[in-house]
XYZ file of C-alpha atoms in Angstrom:
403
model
C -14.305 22.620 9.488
C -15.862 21.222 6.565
C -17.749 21.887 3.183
C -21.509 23.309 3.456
C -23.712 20.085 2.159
C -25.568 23.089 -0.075
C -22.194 24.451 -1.660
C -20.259 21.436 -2.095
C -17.987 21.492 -4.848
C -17.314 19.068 -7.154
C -13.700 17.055 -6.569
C -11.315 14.781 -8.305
C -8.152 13.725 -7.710
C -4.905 12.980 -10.065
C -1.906 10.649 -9.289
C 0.708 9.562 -11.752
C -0.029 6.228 -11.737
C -1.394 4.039 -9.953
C 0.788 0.656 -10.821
C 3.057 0.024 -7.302
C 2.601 -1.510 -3.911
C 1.488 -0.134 -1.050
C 4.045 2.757 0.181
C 4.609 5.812 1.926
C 3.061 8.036 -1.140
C -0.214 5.348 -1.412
C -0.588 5.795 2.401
C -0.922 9.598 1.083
C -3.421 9.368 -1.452
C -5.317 6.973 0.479
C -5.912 9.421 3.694
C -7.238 12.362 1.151
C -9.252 9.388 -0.550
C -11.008 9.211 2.732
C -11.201 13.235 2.918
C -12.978 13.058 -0.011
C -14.862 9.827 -0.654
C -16.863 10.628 -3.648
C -13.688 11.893 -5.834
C -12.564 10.145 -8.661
C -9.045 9.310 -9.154
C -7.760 10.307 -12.890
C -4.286 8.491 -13.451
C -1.566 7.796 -16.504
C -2.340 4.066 -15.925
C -3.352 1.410 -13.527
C -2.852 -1.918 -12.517
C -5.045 -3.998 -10.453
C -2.566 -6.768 -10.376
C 0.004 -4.879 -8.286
C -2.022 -2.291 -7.130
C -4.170 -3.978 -4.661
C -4.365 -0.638 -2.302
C -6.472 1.072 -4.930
C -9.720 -1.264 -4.760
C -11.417 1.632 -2.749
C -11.157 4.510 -5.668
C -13.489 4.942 -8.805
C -10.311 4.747 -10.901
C -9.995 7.056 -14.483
C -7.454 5.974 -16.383
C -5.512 7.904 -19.885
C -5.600 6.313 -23.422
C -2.226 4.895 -22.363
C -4.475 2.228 -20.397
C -5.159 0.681 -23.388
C -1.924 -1.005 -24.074
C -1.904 -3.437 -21.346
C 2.102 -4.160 -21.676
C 2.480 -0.548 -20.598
C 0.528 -0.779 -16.921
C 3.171 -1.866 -15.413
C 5.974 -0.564 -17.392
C 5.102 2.987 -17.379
C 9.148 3.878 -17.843
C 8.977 3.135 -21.112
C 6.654 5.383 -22.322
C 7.830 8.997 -19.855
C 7.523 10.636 -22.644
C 4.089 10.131 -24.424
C 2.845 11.371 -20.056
C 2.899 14.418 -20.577
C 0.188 14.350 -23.837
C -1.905 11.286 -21.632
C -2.554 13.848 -18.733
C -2.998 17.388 -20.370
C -5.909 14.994 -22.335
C -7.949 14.460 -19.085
C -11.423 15.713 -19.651
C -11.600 17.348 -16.002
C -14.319 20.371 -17.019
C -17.192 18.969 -14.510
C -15.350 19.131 -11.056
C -14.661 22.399 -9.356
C -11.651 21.347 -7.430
C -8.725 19.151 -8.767
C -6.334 17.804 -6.599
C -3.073 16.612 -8.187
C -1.038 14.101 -5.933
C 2.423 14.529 -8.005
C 6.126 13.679 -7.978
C 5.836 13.267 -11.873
C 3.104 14.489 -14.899
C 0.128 14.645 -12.656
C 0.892 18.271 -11.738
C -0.037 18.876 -15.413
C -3.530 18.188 -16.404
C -5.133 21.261 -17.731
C -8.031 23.246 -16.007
C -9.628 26.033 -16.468
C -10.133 29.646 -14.945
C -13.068 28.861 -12.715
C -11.676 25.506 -11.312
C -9.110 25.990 -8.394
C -6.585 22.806 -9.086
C -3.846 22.454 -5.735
C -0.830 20.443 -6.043
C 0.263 18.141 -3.047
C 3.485 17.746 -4.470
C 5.698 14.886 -3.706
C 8.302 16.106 -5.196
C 9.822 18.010 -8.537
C 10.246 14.683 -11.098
C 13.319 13.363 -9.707
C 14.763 11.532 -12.704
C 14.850 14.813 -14.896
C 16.057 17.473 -12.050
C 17.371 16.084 -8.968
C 18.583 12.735 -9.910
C 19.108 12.724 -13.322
C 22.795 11.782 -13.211
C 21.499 8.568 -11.174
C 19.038 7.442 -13.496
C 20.810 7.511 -16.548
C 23.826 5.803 -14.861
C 21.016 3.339 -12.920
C 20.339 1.147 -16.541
C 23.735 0.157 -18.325
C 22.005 0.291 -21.791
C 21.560 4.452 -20.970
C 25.328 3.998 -21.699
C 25.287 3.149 -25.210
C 26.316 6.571 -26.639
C 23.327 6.321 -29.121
C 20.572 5.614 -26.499
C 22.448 8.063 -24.434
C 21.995 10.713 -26.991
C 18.110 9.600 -27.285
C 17.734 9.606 -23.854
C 19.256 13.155 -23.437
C 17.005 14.537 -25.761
C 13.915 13.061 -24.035
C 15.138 14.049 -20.799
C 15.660 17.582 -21.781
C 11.950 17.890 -23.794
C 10.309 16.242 -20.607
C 12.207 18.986 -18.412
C 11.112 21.590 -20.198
C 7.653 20.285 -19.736
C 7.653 20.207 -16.068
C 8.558 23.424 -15.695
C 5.602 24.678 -17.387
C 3.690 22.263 -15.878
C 4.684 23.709 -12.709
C 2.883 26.319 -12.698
C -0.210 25.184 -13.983
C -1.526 24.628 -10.243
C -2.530 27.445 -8.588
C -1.203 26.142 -5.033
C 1.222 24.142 -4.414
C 1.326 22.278 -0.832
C 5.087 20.671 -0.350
C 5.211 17.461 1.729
C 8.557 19.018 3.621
C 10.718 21.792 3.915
C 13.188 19.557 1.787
C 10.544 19.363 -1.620
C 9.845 23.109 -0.340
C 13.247 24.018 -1.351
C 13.502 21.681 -4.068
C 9.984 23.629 -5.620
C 11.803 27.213 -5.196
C 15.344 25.766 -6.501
C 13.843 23.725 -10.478
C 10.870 26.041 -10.592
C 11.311 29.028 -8.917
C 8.006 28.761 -7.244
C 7.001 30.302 -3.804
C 5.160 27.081 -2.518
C 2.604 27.358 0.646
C 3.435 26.089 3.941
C 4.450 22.427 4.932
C 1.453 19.534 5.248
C 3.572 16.699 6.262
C 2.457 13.026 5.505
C 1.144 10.995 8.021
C 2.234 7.895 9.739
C -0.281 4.930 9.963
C -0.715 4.608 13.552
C -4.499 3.570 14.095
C -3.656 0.004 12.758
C -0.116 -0.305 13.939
C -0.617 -2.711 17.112
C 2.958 -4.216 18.834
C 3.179 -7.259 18.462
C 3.382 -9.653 21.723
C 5.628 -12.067 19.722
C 9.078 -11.276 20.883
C 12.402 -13.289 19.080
C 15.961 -13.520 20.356
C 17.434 -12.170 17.321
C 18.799 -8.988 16.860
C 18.148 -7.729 13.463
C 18.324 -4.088 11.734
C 15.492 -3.246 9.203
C 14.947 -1.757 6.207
C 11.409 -1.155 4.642
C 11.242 0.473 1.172
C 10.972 0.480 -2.182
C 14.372 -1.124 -3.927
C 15.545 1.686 -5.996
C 18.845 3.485 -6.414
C 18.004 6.980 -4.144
C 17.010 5.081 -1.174
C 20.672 3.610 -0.864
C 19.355 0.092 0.565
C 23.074 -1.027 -0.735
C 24.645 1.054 2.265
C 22.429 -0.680 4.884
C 23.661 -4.258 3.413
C 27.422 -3.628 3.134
C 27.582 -1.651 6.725
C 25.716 -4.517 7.920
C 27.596 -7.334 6.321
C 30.750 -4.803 7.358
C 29.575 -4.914 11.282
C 28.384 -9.081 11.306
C 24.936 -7.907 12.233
C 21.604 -9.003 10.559
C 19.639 -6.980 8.274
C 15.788 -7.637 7.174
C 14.900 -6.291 4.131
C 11.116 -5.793 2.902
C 10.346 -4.671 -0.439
C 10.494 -4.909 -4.004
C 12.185 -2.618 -6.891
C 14.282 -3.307 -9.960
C 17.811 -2.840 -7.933
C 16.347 -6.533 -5.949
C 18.953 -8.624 -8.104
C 21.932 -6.278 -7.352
C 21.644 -5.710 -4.053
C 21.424 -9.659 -3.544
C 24.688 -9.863 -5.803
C 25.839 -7.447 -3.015
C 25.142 -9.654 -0.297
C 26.687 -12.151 -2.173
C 26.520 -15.717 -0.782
C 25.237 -14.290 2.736
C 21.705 -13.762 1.922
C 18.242 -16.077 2.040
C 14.559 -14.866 1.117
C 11.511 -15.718 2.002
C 9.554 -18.655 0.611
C 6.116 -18.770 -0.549
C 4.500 -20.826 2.359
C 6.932 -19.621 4.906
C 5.999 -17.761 8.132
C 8.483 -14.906 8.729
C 8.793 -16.557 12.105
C 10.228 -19.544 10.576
C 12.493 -17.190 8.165
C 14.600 -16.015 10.814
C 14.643 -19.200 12.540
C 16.201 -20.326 9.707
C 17.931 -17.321 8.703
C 20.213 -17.682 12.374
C 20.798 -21.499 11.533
C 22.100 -20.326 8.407
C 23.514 -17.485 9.259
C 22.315 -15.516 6.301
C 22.656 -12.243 7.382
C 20.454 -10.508 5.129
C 17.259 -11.789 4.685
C 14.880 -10.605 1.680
C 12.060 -10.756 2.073
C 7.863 -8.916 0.525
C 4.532 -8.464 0.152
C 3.744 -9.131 3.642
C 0.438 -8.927 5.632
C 0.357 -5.984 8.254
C 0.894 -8.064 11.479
C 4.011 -9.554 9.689
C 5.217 -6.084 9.658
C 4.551 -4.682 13.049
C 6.322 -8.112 14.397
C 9.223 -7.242 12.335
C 8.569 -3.295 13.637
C 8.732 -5.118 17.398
C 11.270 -7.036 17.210
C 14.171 -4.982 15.783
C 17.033 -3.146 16.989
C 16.457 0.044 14.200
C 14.856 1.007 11.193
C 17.890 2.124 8.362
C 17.008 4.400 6.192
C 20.150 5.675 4.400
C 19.026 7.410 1.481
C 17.688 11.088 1.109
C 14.133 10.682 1.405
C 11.863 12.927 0.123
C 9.920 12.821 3.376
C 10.098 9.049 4.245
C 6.838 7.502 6.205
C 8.704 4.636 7.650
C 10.896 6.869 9.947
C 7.716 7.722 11.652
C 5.884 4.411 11.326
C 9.046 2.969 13.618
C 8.313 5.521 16.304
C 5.046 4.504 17.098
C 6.985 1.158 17.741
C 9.628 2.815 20.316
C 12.557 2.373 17.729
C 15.158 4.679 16.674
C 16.410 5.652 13.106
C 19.313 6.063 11.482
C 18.260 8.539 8.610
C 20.170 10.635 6.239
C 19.940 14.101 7.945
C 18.225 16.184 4.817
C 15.348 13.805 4.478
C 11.905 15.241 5.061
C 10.861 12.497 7.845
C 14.307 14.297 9.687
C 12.888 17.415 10.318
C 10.370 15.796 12.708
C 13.111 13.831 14.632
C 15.457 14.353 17.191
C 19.100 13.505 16.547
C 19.693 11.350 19.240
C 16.581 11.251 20.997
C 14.256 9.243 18.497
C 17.205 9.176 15.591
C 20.450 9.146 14.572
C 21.718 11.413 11.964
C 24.235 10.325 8.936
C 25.354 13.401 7.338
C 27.015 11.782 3.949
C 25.511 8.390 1.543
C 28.401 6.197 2.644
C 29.270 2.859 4.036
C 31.230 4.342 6.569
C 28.903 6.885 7.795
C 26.240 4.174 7.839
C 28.349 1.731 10.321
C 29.441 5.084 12.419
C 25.760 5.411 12.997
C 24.989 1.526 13.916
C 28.044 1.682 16.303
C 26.641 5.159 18.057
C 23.015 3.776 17.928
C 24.409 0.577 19.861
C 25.992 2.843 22.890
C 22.941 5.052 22.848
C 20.004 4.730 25.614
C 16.809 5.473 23.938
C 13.846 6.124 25.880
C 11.308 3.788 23.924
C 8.499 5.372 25.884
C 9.335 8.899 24.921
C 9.723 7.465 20.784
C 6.209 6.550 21.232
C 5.010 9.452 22.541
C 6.132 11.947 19.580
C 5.046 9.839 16.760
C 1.494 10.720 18.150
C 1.166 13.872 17.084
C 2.009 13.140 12.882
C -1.138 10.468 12.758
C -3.286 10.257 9.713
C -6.414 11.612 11.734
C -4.633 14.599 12.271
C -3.585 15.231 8.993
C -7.268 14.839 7.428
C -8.335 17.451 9.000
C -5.317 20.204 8.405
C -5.241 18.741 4.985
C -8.912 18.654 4.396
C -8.846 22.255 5.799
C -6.595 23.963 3.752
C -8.547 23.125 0.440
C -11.751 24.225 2.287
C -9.931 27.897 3.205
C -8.330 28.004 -0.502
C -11.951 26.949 -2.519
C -12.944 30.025 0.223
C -10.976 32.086 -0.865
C -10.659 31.478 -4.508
C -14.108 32.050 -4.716
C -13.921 35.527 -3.570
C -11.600 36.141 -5.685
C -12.788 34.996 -8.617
């Protein structure tokens, strides 16, 4: 099913920012990229530095662009976002397409343009998680910058929840955000489109090591709890890799206190384990690496970690078009697509102990590689293009008739 060459409508697509590495929610917007090729991508700021994923879109950016000490450091300025997108200019395009766990939900459109919300998830640092995030920075603390920060937080709550109903559909990524969307807004939200996991380019690798290593692949923030994968590790005398980059990188090293090594600039990651086991570093830190890199790492280890709720969580699918399990925190959205036991195993509280109880039951569990393989099949990005790219074609259908 797609749009009649004749009636095509007019598209553009909104993100929050475009300013991070390549993740789970870039894998997102890149798929409906490819849905829709000739839409532009409207976005609080951008950074072409960091953002090296983004080369393929015709990027739009807000006024906030123009202070160059902000595109990366978009945090500081949460509250001038809601302002940058509500002062979008999006009258020419027919359909808008928000991509949102923030402000992008917001931007303002008229009656005769049909805007749908593929929402991420309600802004976790102001409904959620708010608790976290003010206890995440120790200057939040200071009872003056507390106060401040209160004040912000409530104005910029408040604004969500009008902005929340500015789209006139909103598509959840799982039956977690689902729940989330009827709990802060009190919004009906459509059926489930779950992300997809990257399969075309994810080829085993036939480099094999004699190292048994967990992994952890994500984004080094607070909620995804990469601190319980290093002390159940460090608890248990097994090995942990861990890829990514966030502001929690210093503290969680502290964590791993004098057991840890990272990669160098010139070093293979072959050569960092090598020297990892001579070392006996247990956890080894290590980013920005080239695709193969990852799939050898993918290969290679025992299981994927993934402690933290996860608002739907990519990599828990990406390892099961490798044949290896997951220990995942049983409410994330990537869970309700595995099988406890059969392509998974299921922590059921954000603790140390529950984390090691999980490594210990993964480590007297059989899993059918073979079978792993086999179910990640059926979440691939081809597959979502075309439900995803067909439920804007029935709704632009349908609001048309209606309208």
């Amino acid at each position: 099913m797609t749009f009649n060459k004749s009636t095509t409508p007019k598209i553009a697509l909104v993100y929050d920012r475009v300013n991070t590495s390549y993740g789970g929610a870039e894998h997102v917007l890149k798929a409906i990229g490819e849905i829709f090729p000739k839409a532009p991508l409207f976005t609080s700021v951008y950074s072409k530095e960091i953002a090296l994923w983004a080369n393929t879109f015709e990027i739009k950016t807000t006024f906030l662009q123009k202070v160059t000490f902000f595109r990366k450091r978009h945090q500081l300025i949460a509250s001038l976002m809601p302002i940058a997108f509500e002062s979008l200019k999006l009258d020419e395009y027919d359909i808008i397409i928000s991509i949102s766990s923030a402000e992008a939900k917001g931007v303002l459109t008229k009656p005769n343009q049909l805007h749908i919300c593929y929402m991420l998830t309600p802004t976790r640092y102001i409904h959620s998680h708010r608790k976290e995030y003010l206890s995440s920075k120790n200057f939040l603390g200071w009872p003056i910058i507390k106060q401040l920060a209160n004040l912000m937080l409530d104005y910029l709550k408040w604004w969500d929840k009008v902005a929340a109903f500015r789209p006139d559909i909103i598509i959840p990524i799982s039956n977690l955000i689902k729940n989330r969307i009827k709990e802060f807004y009190s919004i009906d939200s459509e059926t489930v489109i779950y992300p997809p996991a990257d399969i075309a380019p994810r080829i085993t690798s036939k480099r094999k090591v004699d190292f048994p290593f967990y992994l952890s692949i994500s984004r080094l923030v607070n909620y995804k709890k990469v601190d319980l994968s290093i002390r159940a590790t460090l608890k248990l005398n097994k090995y942990l890799v861990v890829v990514g980059t966030g502001v929690q990188e210093n503290e969680l090293k502290k964590i791993a206190q004098n057991q840890w090594t990272e990669k160098t600039t010139n070093e293979t990651i072959y050569s960092l384990l090598d020297r990892a086991k001579k070392q006996n570093s247990k956890i080894i830190f290590t980013k920005d690496l080239s695709e193969p890199d990852v799939n050898f790492l993918l290969t290679n280890c025992k299981a994927v970690l993934m402690p933290g709720e996860e608002d739907f969580g990519i990599t828990g699918l990406e390892a099961s078009i490798f044949g290896k399990p997951v220990i995942v925190f049983y409410t994330s959205g990537v869970s309700e697509l595995l099988e406890n036991g059969i392509n998974s195993i299921f922590i059921k509280d954000e603790t140390e102990q529950e984390v090691i109880r999980a490594i210990n039951e993964l480590e007297n569990t059989n899993f059918n590689q073979r079978l792993i393989r086999s179910k990640a099949k059926y979440h691939s990005t081809e597959k979502f293009k075309t439900q995803f790219e067909n439920k804007i074609l029935e709704s632009w259908k349908h609001f048309k008739l209606n309208s």
